Amino acid sequence: MEILAIANQKGGVGKTTTAVNLAASLAARRKKVLLIDLDPQGNATSGTGLEKRELPLSIADVLLDGIALTDAIYQSPAGFDVVGANRDLSGIDITLMNKSDSHLLLSQAMGSLEGYDYVIIDCAPSLNLLTINAMVATQGVIIPMQCEYYALEGLADLSQTIDRLKELNPKLHIRGVLRTLFDSRNTLANDVSAELEAHFGDLMFATIIPRNVRLAEAPAHGVPVLSYEKGSKGAQAYRKLASEVIKQSQQSPLA
Ligand SMILES: Nc1ncnc2c1ncn2[C@@H]1O[C@H](COP(=O)(O)OP(=O)(O)OP(=O)(O)O)[C@@H](O)[C@H]1O
Ligand SMILES: [Mg+2]
């Protein structure tokens, strides 16, 4: 079982779009996938067709009340399992602040999981306690990035945080930096992309996710783009990303 967190403290860079569509594309390759929504916004939950406000059990019940993670799993029509989130998850930092093992809650809850090839965790745009829980529970981090100037500044903070959290989780590593919302006609985007390649080298996914309106439309229908418009550029790109991820897993298991 491989665990991948999708994280970047910058908002709106395509984390949730990546989490949902990578999950769907891995499932389409017959991988058994669990998507865990760790963002009070609950976008990954509604994006997979679950009604986030009516979830009988969500990740908040797992982290706050000690409900078994396996009891909070729902099946998405898109072919993978989901543990949903909603605004019950907001304020968790304050609620849990005084607990000594507050950063271990997700990792402890995931201890009993079995039977999955991939667990994908969608993080909120912040480096809060929830994201730290994801970093402690995961092996790899996928960092979606929009190729614009400020992205580079945020990336330095995130890399530093990942380095610091290695003390708590020695397996933690950057699995790949993913260029998202990419517009190849934009000169700055191409410049930033080249700079990222120069800086991160092999850590860059070869797959680039283009800006594609189908990717933005699919969540309104509660489905991944693969179910919404299979032949779209967005669907093709996420299928390619899934192949790249599977290939990486085969080459260096758990790397
Ligand atoms: N490649 C793309 N092409 C077009 N639109 C996209 C693409 N990726 C994401 N979007 C749209 O951009 C917006 C932000 O994407 P998304 O919600 O995935 O980002 P996020 O990083 O999860 O945001 P947040 O930080 O709020 O959690 C959404 O409206 C989404 O539909
Ligand atoms: Mg999101």
mmCIF file of N, CA, C and O in Angstrom, residues 98-185:
data_model
loop_
_atom_site.group_PDB
_atom_site.id
_atom_site.type_symbol
_atom_site.label_atom_id
_atom_site.label_comp_id
_atom_site.label_asym_id
_atom_site.label_seq_id
_atom_site.Cartn_x
_atom_site.Cartn_y
_atom_site.Cartn_z
ATOM 1 N N ASN A 98 -3.921 20.632 22.731
ATOM 2 C CA ASN A 98 -3.297 20.185 23.987
ATOM 3 C C ASN A 98 -3.049 18.688 24.060
ATOM 4 O O ASN A 98 -2.506 18.199 25.043
ATOM 5 N N LYS A 99 -3.453 17.978 23.024
ATOM 6 C CA LYS A 99 -3.196 16.533 23.026
ATOM 7 C C LYS A 99 -1.756 16.276 22.601
ATOM 8 O O LYS A 99 -1.304 16.822 21.598
ATOM 9 N N SER A 100 -1.065 15.433 23.312
ATOM 10 C CA SER A 100 0.358 15.272 23.024
ATOM 11 C C SER A 100 0.595 14.578 21.676
ATOM 12 O O SER A 100 1.563 14.838 20.997
ATOM 13 N N ASP A 101 -0.314 13.689 21.285
ATOM 14 C CA ASP A 101 -0.090 12.947 20.043
ATOM 15 C C ASP A 101 -0.967 13.473 18.901
ATOM 16 O O ASP A 101 -1.310 12.740 17.988
ATOM 17 N N SER A 102 -1.289 14.753 18.949
ATOM 18 C CA SER A 102 -2.246 15.297 17.980
ATOM 19 C C SER A 102 -1.758 15.191 16.533
ATOM 20 O O SER A 102 -2.558 15.135 15.616
ATOM 21 N N HIS A 103 -0.436 15.125 16.331
ATOM 22 C CA HIS A 103 0.081 15.031 14.963
ATOM 23 C C HIS A 103 0.062 13.597 14.436
ATOM 24 O O HIS A 103 0.340 13.343 13.279
ATOM 25 N N LEU A 104 -0.245 12.644 15.332
ATOM 26 C CA LEU A 104 -0.189 11.222 14.948
ATOM 27 C C LEU A 104 -1.557 10.634 14.641
ATOM 28 O O LEU A 104 -1.668 9.462 14.282
ATOM 29 N N LEU A 105 -2.619 11.452 14.817
ATOM 30 C CA LEU A 105 -3.978 10.893 14.782
ATOM 31 C C LEU A 105 -4.289 10.174 13.469
ATOM 32 O O LEU A 105 -4.828 9.073 13.471
ATOM 33 N N LEU A 106 -3.942 10.802 12.338
ATOM 34 C CA LEU A 106 -4.286 10.183 11.051
ATOM 35 C C LEU A 106 -3.472 8.906 10.849
ATOM 36 O O LEU A 106 -4.010 7.875 10.444
ATOM 37 N N SER A 107 -2.188 9.004 11.159
ATOM 38 C CA SER A 107 -1.330 7.839 10.984
ATOM 39 C C SER A 107 -1.821 6.674 11.845
ATOM 40 O O SER A 107 -1.874 5.527 11.384
ATOM 41 N N GLN A 108 -2.239 6.962 13.078
ATOM 42 C CA GLN A 108 -2.780 5.901 13.941
ATOM 43 C C GLN A 108 -4.070 5.338 13.350
ATOM 44 O O GLN A 108 -4.278 4.123 13.303
ATOM 45 N N ALA A 109 -4.933 6.235 12.863
ATOM 46 C CA ALA A 109 -6.213 5.779 12.301
ATOM 47 C C ALA A 109 -6.000 4.915 11.064
ATOM 48 O O ALA A 109 -6.788 4.022 10.766
ATOM 49 N N MET A 110 -4.918 5.193 10.321
ATOM 50 C CA MET A 110 -4.667 4.442 9.086
ATOM 51 C C MET A 110 -3.981 3.112 9.346
ATOM 52 O O MET A 110 -3.833 2.293 8.421
ATOM 53 N N GLY A 111 -3.571 2.887 10.583
ATOM 54 C CA GLY A 111 -2.852 1.661 10.940
ATOM 55 C C GLY A 111 -3.590 0.395 10.552
ATOM 56 O O GLY A 111 -2.979 -0.601 10.198
ATOM 57 N N SER A 112 -4.914 0.431 10.607
ATOM 58 C CA SER A 112 -5.696 -0.794 10.364
ATOM 59 C C SER A 112 -6.110 -0.950 8.894
ATOM 60 O O SER A 112 -6.783 -1.914 8.530
ATOM 61 N N LEU A 113 -5.707 0.008 8.047
ATOM 62 C CA LEU A 113 -6.115 -0.068 6.635
ATOM 63 C C LEU A 113 -5.397 -1.197 5.925
ATOM 64 O O LEU A 113 -4.198 -1.381 6.093
ATOM 65 N N GLU A 114 -6.127 -1.936 5.118
ATOM 66 C CA GLU A 114 -5.449 -2.918 4.269
ATOM 67 C C GLU A 114 -6.241 -3.128 2.982
ATOM 68 O O GLU A 114 -7.402 -2.730 2.876
ATOM 69 N N GLY A 115 -5.573 -3.701 2.014
ATOM 70 C CA GLY A 115 -6.259 -4.038 0.768
ATOM 71 C C GLY A 115 -6.209 -2.954 -0.296
ATOM 72 O O GLY A 115 -6.731 -3.135 -1.389
ATOM 73 N N TYR A 116 -5.571 -1.827 -0.003
ATOM 74 C CA TYR A 116 -5.479 -0.762 -1.008
ATOM 75 C C TYR A 116 -4.097 -0.739 -1.662
ATOM 76 O O TYR A 116 -3.095 -1.023 -1.019
ATOM 77 N N ASP A 117 -4.076 -0.394 -2.948
ATOM 78 C CA ASP A 117 -2.798 -0.166 -3.612
ATOM 79 C C ASP A 117 -2.305 1.256 -3.336
ATOM 80 O O ASP A 117 -1.121 1.490 -3.136
ATOM 81 N N TYR A 118 -3.255 2.197 -3.374
ATOM 82 C CA TYR A 118 -2.897 3.600 -3.154
ATOM 83 C C TYR A 118 -3.890 4.271 -2.210
ATOM 84 O O TYR A 118 -5.105 4.088 -2.349
ATOM 85 N N VAL A 119 -3.358 5.053 -1.282
ATOM 86 C CA VAL A 119 -4.195 5.943 -0.481
ATOM 87 C C VAL A 119 -3.755 7.366 -0.829
ATOM 88 O O VAL A 119 -2.563 7.694 -0.742
ATOM 89 N N ILE A 120 -4.703 8.163 -1.275
ATOM 90 C CA ILE A 120 -4.396 9.547 -1.675
ATOM 91 C C ILE A 120 -5.034 10.486 -0.652
ATOM 92 O O ILE A 120 -6.225 10.348 -0.351
ATOM 93 N N ILE A 121 -4.254 11.410 -0.129
ATOM 94 C CA ILE A 121 -4.787 12.341 0.878
ATOM 95 C C ILE A 121 -4.810 13.758 0.299
ATOM 96 O O ILE A 121 -3.767 14.291 -0.094
ATOM 97 N N ASP A 122 -5.983 14.350 0.233
ATOM 98 C CA ASP A 122 -6.103 15.730 -0.260
ATOM 99 C C ASP A 122 -5.987 16.695 0.911
ATOM 100 O O ASP A 122 -6.798 16.667 1.838
ATOM 101 N N CYS A 123 -4.971 17.542 0.899
ATOM 102 C CA CYS A 123 -4.734 18.477 2.007
ATOM 103 C C CYS A 123 -5.360 19.846 1.755
ATOM 104 O O CYS A 123 -5.615 20.234 0.618
ATOM 105 N N ALA A 124 -5.561 20.577 2.849
ATOM 106 C CA ALA A 124 -6.075 21.945 2.783
ATOM 107 C C ALA A 124 -4.925 22.896 2.436
ATOM 108 O O ALA A 124 -3.757 22.546 2.597
ATOM 109 N N PRO A 125 -5.260 24.092 1.949
ATOM 110 C CA PRO A 125 -4.199 25.053 1.609
ATOM 111 C C PRO A 125 -3.612 25.700 2.860
ATOM 112 O O PRO A 125 -3.823 26.889 3.118
ATOM 113 N N SER A 126 -2.886 24.935 3.631
ATOM 114 C CA SER A 126 -2.296 25.478 4.855
ATOM 115 C C SER A 126 -1.289 24.464 5.377
ATOM 116 O O SER A 126 -1.300 23.293 4.987
ATOM 117 N N LEU A 127 -0.416 24.924 6.245
ATOM 118 C CA LEU A 127 0.508 23.980 6.880
ATOM 119 C C LEU A 127 0.052 23.771 8.321
ATOM 120 O O LEU A 127 0.841 23.797 9.247
ATOM 121 N N ASN A 128 -1.236 23.571 8.517
ATOM 122 C CA ASN A 128 -1.787 23.420 9.865
ATOM 123 C C ASN A 128 -1.639 21.984 10.376
ATOM 124 O O ASN A 128 -1.036 21.131 9.740
ATOM 125 N N LEU A 129 -2.243 21.749 11.523
ATOM 126 C CA LEU A 129 -2.120 20.436 12.158
ATOM 127 C C LEU A 129 -2.652 19.305 11.274
ATOM 128 O O LEU A 129 -2.131 18.190 11.286
ATOM 129 N N LEU A 130 -3.686 19.591 10.486
ATOM 130 C CA LEU A 130 -4.233 18.559 9.599
ATOM 131 C C LEU A 130 -3.200 18.165 8.545
ATOM 132 O O LEU A 130 -2.980 16.993 8.279
ATOM 133 N N THR A 131 -2.570 19.172 7.955
ATOM 134 C CA THR A 131 -1.562 18.886 6.931
ATOM 135 C C THR A 131 -0.378 18.164 7.561
ATOM 136 O O THR A 131 0.187 17.242 6.960
ATOM 137 N N ILE A 132 -0.020 18.542 8.775
ATOM 138 C CA ILE A 132 1.078 17.852 9.461
ATOM 139 C C ILE A 132 0.691 16.382 9.711
ATOM 140 O O ILE A 132 1.499 15.482 9.519
ATOM 141 N N ASN A 133 -0.567 16.147 10.078
ATOM 142 C CA ASN A 133 -1.042 14.766 10.217
ATOM 143 C C ASN A 133 -0.861 13.992 8.915
ATOM 144 O O ASN A 133 -0.456 12.827 8.927
ATOM 145 N N ALA A 134 -1.155 14.640 7.789
ATOM 146 C CA ALA A 134 -0.992 13.986 6.485
ATOM 147 C C ALA A 134 0.478 13.685 6.225
ATOM 148 O O ALA A 134 0.836 12.600 5.772
ATOM 149 N N MET A 135 1.342 14.629 6.567
ATOM 150 C CA MET A 135 2.791 14.454 6.328
ATOM 151 C C MET A 135 3.373 13.346 7.205
ATOM 152 O O MET A 135 4.361 12.726 6.840
ATOM 153 N N VAL A 136 2.782 13.166 8.383
ATOM 154 C CA VAL A 136 3.269 12.117 9.277
ATOM 155 C C VAL A 136 2.748 10.751 8.806
ATOM 156 O O VAL A 136 3.429 9.738 8.928
ATOM 157 N N ALA A 137 1.547 10.748 8.227
ATOM 158 C CA ALA A 137 0.934 9.475 7.812
ATOM 159 C C ALA A 137 1.428 9.001 6.445
ATOM 160 O O ALA A 137 1.362 7.816 6.136
ATOM 161 N N THR A 138 1.914 9.917 5.632
ATOM 162 C CA THR A 138 2.208 9.571 4.242
ATOM 163 C C THR A 138 3.646 9.102 4.033
ATOM 164 O O THR A 138 4.476 9.178 4.933
ATOM 165 N N GLN A 139 3.890 8.593 2.850
ATOM 166 C CA GLN A 139 5.270 8.324 2.437
ATOM 167 C C GLN A 139 5.704 9.443 1.493
ATOM 168 O O GLN A 139 6.657 10.149 1.746
ATOM 169 N N GLY A 140 4.962 9.612 0.414
ATOM 170 C CA GLY A 140 5.334 10.617 -0.573
ATOM 171 C C GLY A 140 4.399 11.815 -0.569
ATOM 172 O O GLY A 140 3.239 11.713 -0.172
ATOM 173 N N VAL A 141 4.929 12.946 -1.005
ATOM 174 C CA VAL A 141 4.101 14.142 -1.171
ATOM 175 C C VAL A 141 4.146 14.550 -2.635
ATOM 176 O O VAL A 141 5.229 14.645 -3.229
ATOM 177 N N ILE A 142 2.979 14.734 -3.212
ATOM 178 C CA ILE A 142 2.894 15.296 -4.564
ATOM 179 C C ILE A 142 2.544 16.767 -4.401
ATOM 180 O O ILE A 142 1.583 17.106 -3.702
ATOM 181 N N ILE A 143 3.333 17.626 -5.022
ATOM 182 C CA ILE A 143 3.117 19.068 -4.866
ATOM 183 C C ILE A 143 2.630 19.658 -6.192
ATOM 184 O O ILE A 143 3.426 19.861 -7.117
ATOM 185 N N PRO A 144 1.330 19.930 -6.306
ATOM 186 C CA PRO A 144 0.844 20.595 -7.515
ATOM 187 C C PRO A 144 1.263 22.064 -7.481
ATOM 188 O O PRO A 144 1.205 22.691 -6.420
ATOM 189 N N MET A 145 1.690 22.562 -8.602
ATOM 190 C CA MET A 145 2.157 23.951 -8.663
ATOM 191 C C MET A 145 1.693 24.629 -9.920
ATOM 192 O O MET A 145 1.790 24.057 -11.003
ATOM 193 N N GLN A 146 1.224 25.842 -9.750
ATOM 194 C CA GLN A 146 0.918 26.651 -10.920
ATOM 195 C C GLN A 146 2.207 27.378 -11.267
ATOM 196 O O GLN A 146 2.887 27.873 -10.363
ATOM 197 N N CYS A 147 2.559 27.446 -12.531
ATOM 198 C CA CYS A 147 3.835 28.045 -12.892
ATOM 199 C C CYS A 147 3.748 29.563 -12.924
ATOM 200 O O CYS A 147 3.619 30.181 -13.985
ATOM 201 N N GLU A 148 3.798 30.176 -11.752
ATOM 202 C CA GLU A 148 3.817 31.631 -11.673
ATOM 203 C C GLU A 148 4.858 32.018 -10.628
ATOM 204 O O GLU A 148 5.288 31.179 -9.835
ATOM 205 N N TYR A 149 5.228 33.287 -10.617
ATOM 206 C CA TYR A 149 6.372 33.694 -9.824
ATOM 207 C C TYR A 149 6.266 33.318 -8.342
ATOM 208 O O TYR A 149 7.168 32.720 -7.762
ATOM 209 N N TYR A 150 5.146 33.636 -7.702
ATOM 210 C CA TYR A 150 5.040 33.420 -6.257
ATOM 211 C C TYR A 150 5.089 31.946 -5.880
ATOM 212 O O TYR A 150 5.379 31.602 -4.743
ATOM 213 N N ALA A 151 4.803 31.088 -6.830
ATOM 214 C CA ALA A 151 4.814 29.653 -6.563
ATOM 215 C C ALA A 151 6.176 29.217 -6.042
ATOM 216 O O ALA A 151 6.287 28.385 -5.149
ATOM 217 N N LEU A 152 7.223 29.819 -6.600
ATOM 218 C CA LEU A 152 8.577 29.414 -6.219
ATOM 219 C C LEU A 152 8.854 29.753 -4.764
ATOM 220 O O LEU A 152 9.508 29.006 -4.043
ATOM 221 N N GLU A 153 8.338 30.900 -4.319
ATOM 222 C CA GLU A 153 8.556 31.297 -2.919
ATOM 223 C C GLU A 153 7.886 30.318 -1.969
ATOM 224 O O GLU A 153 8.463 29.904 -0.975
ATOM 225 N N GLY A 154 6.635 29.957 -2.278
ATOM 226 C CA GLY A 154 5.892 29.042 -1.404
ATOM 227 C C GLY A 154 6.547 27.668 -1.344
ATOM 228 O O GLY A 154 6.555 27.009 -0.306
ATOM 229 N N LEU A 155 7.131 27.279 -2.448
ATOM 230 C CA LEU A 155 7.722 25.952 -2.536
ATOM 231 C C LEU A 155 8.901 25.801 -1.569
ATOM 232 O O LEU A 155 9.100 24.734 -0.977
ATOM 233 N N ALA A 156 9.645 26.882 -1.379
ATOM 234 C CA ALA A 156 10.774 26.838 -0.447
ATOM 235 C C ALA A 156 10.256 26.554 0.967
ATOM 236 O O ALA A 156 10.826 25.721 1.685
ATOM 237 N N ASP A 157 9.143 27.207 1.367
ATOM 238 C CA ASP A 157 8.561 26.961 2.704
ATOM 239 C C ASP A 157 8.143 25.508 2.848
ATOM 240 O O ASP A 157 8.399 24.873 3.869
ATOM 241 N N LEU A 158 7.498 25.001 1.809
ATOM 242 C CA LEU A 158 6.986 23.634 1.879
ATOM 243 C C LEU A 158 8.141 22.627 1.962
ATOM 244 O O LEU A 158 8.099 21.687 2.760
ATOM 245 N N SER A 159 9.178 22.846 1.166
ATOM 246 C CA SER A 159 10.331 21.937 1.204
ATOM 247 C C SER A 159 10.945 21.927 2.599
ATOM 248 O O SER A 159 11.316 20.887 3.127
ATOM 249 N N GLN A 160 11.033 23.135 3.205
ATOM 250 C CA GLN A 160 11.601 23.236 4.561
ATOM 251 C C GLN A 160 10.761 22.466 5.569
ATOM 252 O O GLN A 160 11.278 21.755 6.424
ATOM 253 N N THR A 161 9.431 22.625 5.444
ATOM 254 C CA THR A 161 8.536 21.925 6.366
ATOM 255 C C THR A 161 8.709 20.417 6.211
ATOM 256 O O THR A 161 8.785 19.688 7.198
ATOM 257 N N ILE A 162 8.796 19.959 4.959
ATOM 258 C CA ILE A 162 8.965 18.528 4.720
ATOM 259 C C ILE A 162 10.275 18.051 5.354
ATOM 260 O O ILE A 162 10.319 17.030 6.025
ATOM 261 N N ASP A 163 11.324 18.839 5.208
ATOM 262 C CA ASP A 163 12.605 18.460 5.816
ATOM 263 C C ASP A 163 12.491 18.342 7.326
ATOM 264 O O ASP A 163 13.014 17.421 7.937
ATOM 265 N N ARG A 164 11.792 19.313 7.935
ATOM 266 C CA ARG A 164 11.656 19.292 9.401
ATOM 267 C C ARG A 164 10.835 18.096 9.852
ATOM 268 O O ARG A 164 11.135 17.467 10.860
ATOM 269 N N LEU A 165 9.789 17.774 9.074
ATOM 270 C CA LEU A 165 8.901 16.682 9.490
ATOM 271 C C LEU A 165 9.532 15.305 9.293
ATOM 272 O O LEU A 165 9.015 14.310 9.777
ATOM 273 N N LYS A 166 10.654 15.279 8.610
ATOM 274 C CA LYS A 166 11.355 13.989 8.447
ATOM 275 C C LYS A 166 11.779 13.426 9.793
ATOM 276 O O LYS A 166 11.972 12.226 9.944
ATOM 277 N N GLU A 167 11.934 14.297 10.780
ATOM 278 C CA GLU A 167 12.252 13.815 12.131
ATOM 279 C C GLU A 167 11.126 12.943 12.674
ATOM 280 O O GLU A 167 11.354 11.966 13.367
ATOM 281 N N LEU A 168 9.891 13.347 12.354
ATOM 282 C CA LEU A 168 8.742 12.583 12.834
ATOM 283 C C LEU A 168 8.435 11.405 11.913
ATOM 284 O O LEU A 168 7.870 10.407 12.328
ATOM 285 N N ASN A 169 8.774 11.550 10.647
ATOM 286 C CA ASN A 169 8.451 10.523 9.658
ATOM 287 C C ASN A 169 9.619 10.375 8.679
ATOM 288 O O ASN A 169 9.670 11.055 7.647
ATOM 289 N N PRO A 170 10.553 9.493 9.001
ATOM 290 C CA PRO A 170 11.763 9.355 8.181
ATOM 291 C C PRO A 170 11.471 8.956 6.731
ATOM 292 O O PRO A 170 12.302 9.180 5.849
ATOM 293 N N LYS A 171 10.282 8.363 6.470
ATOM 294 C CA LYS A 171 9.960 7.939 5.096
ATOM 295 C C LYS A 171 9.503 9.104 4.211
ATOM 296 O O LYS A 171 9.370 8.953 3.003
ATOM 297 N N LEU A 172 9.234 10.227 4.844
ATOM 298 C CA LEU A 172 8.637 11.351 4.108
ATOM 299 C C LEU A 172 9.572 11.886 3.023
ATOM 300 O O LEU A 172 10.744 12.135 3.262
ATOM 301 N N HIS A 173 9.033 12.024 1.821
ATOM 302 C CA HIS A 173 9.835 12.578 0.736
ATOM 303 C C HIS A 173 8.923 13.205 -0.313
ATOM 304 O O HIS A 173 7.735 12.879 -0.381
ATOM 305 N N ILE A 174 9.512 14.075 -1.110
ATOM 306 C CA ILE A 174 8.737 14.665 -2.209
ATOM 307 C C ILE A 174 8.668 13.627 -3.327
ATOM 308 O O ILE A 174 9.694 13.225 -3.879
ATOM 309 N N ARG A 175 7.466 13.189 -3.648
ATOM 310 C CA ARG A 175 7.306 12.188 -4.700
ATOM 311 C C ARG A 175 7.383 12.852 -6.075
ATOM 312 O O ARG A 175 7.843 12.266 -7.048
ATOM 313 N N GLY A 176 6.926 14.084 -6.127
ATOM 314 C CA GLY A 176 7.030 14.784 -7.399
ATOM 315 C C GLY A 176 6.352 16.149 -7.354
ATOM 316 O O GLY A 176 5.398 16.352 -6.611
ATOM 317 N N VAL A 177 6.908 17.072 -8.123
ATOM 318 C CA VAL A 177 6.287 18.394 -8.277
ATOM 319 C C VAL A 177 5.522 18.353 -9.602
ATOM 320 O O VAL A 177 6.070 17.947 -10.636
ATOM 321 N N LEU A 178 4.255 18.715 -9.532
ATOM 322 C CA LEU A 178 3.381 18.574 -10.699
ATOM 323 C C LEU A 178 2.949 19.949 -11.204
ATOM 324 O O LEU A 178 2.332 20.724 -10.474
ATOM 325 N N ARG A 179 3.289 20.221 -12.437
ATOM 326 C CA ARG A 179 2.849 21.494 -13.023
ATOM 327 C C ARG A 179 1.374 21.387 -13.411
ATOM 328 O O ARG A 179 0.995 20.474 -14.140
ATOM 329 N N THR A 180 0.572 22.306 -12.869
ATOM 330 C CA THR A 180 -0.875 22.268 -13.111
ATOM 331 C C THR A 180 -1.345 23.570 -13.758
ATOM 332 O O THR A 180 -0.595 24.553 -13.781
ATOM 333 N N LEU A 181 -2.570 23.574 -14.230
ATOM 334 C CA LEU A 181 -3.195 24.780 -14.794
ATOM 335 C C LEU A 181 -2.253 25.445 -15.794
ATOM 336 O O LEU A 181 -2.128 26.658 -15.860
ATOM 337 N N PHE A 182 -1.562 24.604 -16.562
ATOM 338 C CA PHE A 182 -0.480 25.100 -17.404
ATOM 339 C C PHE A 182 -0.999 25.644 -18.733
ATOM 340 O O PHE A 182 -1.792 24.996 -19.415
ATOM 341 N N ASP A 183 -0.521 26.822 -19.058
ATOM 342 C CA ASP A 183 -0.878 27.443 -20.332
ATOM 343 C C ASP A 183 0.418 27.649 -21.113
ATOM 344 O O ASP A 183 1.206 28.545 -20.805
ATOM 345 N N SER A 184 0.632 26.816 -22.118
ATOM 346 C CA SER A 184 1.921 26.837 -22.814
ATOM 347 C C SER A 184 2.122 28.110 -23.644
ATOM 348 O O SER A 184 3.228 28.394 -24.082
ATOM 349 N N ARG A 185 1.038 28.902 -23.835
ATOM 350 C CA ARG A 185 1.204 30.151 -24.605
ATOM 351 C C ARG A 185 1.727 31.279 -23.726
ATOM 352 O O ARG A 185 2.067 32.361 -24.192
#
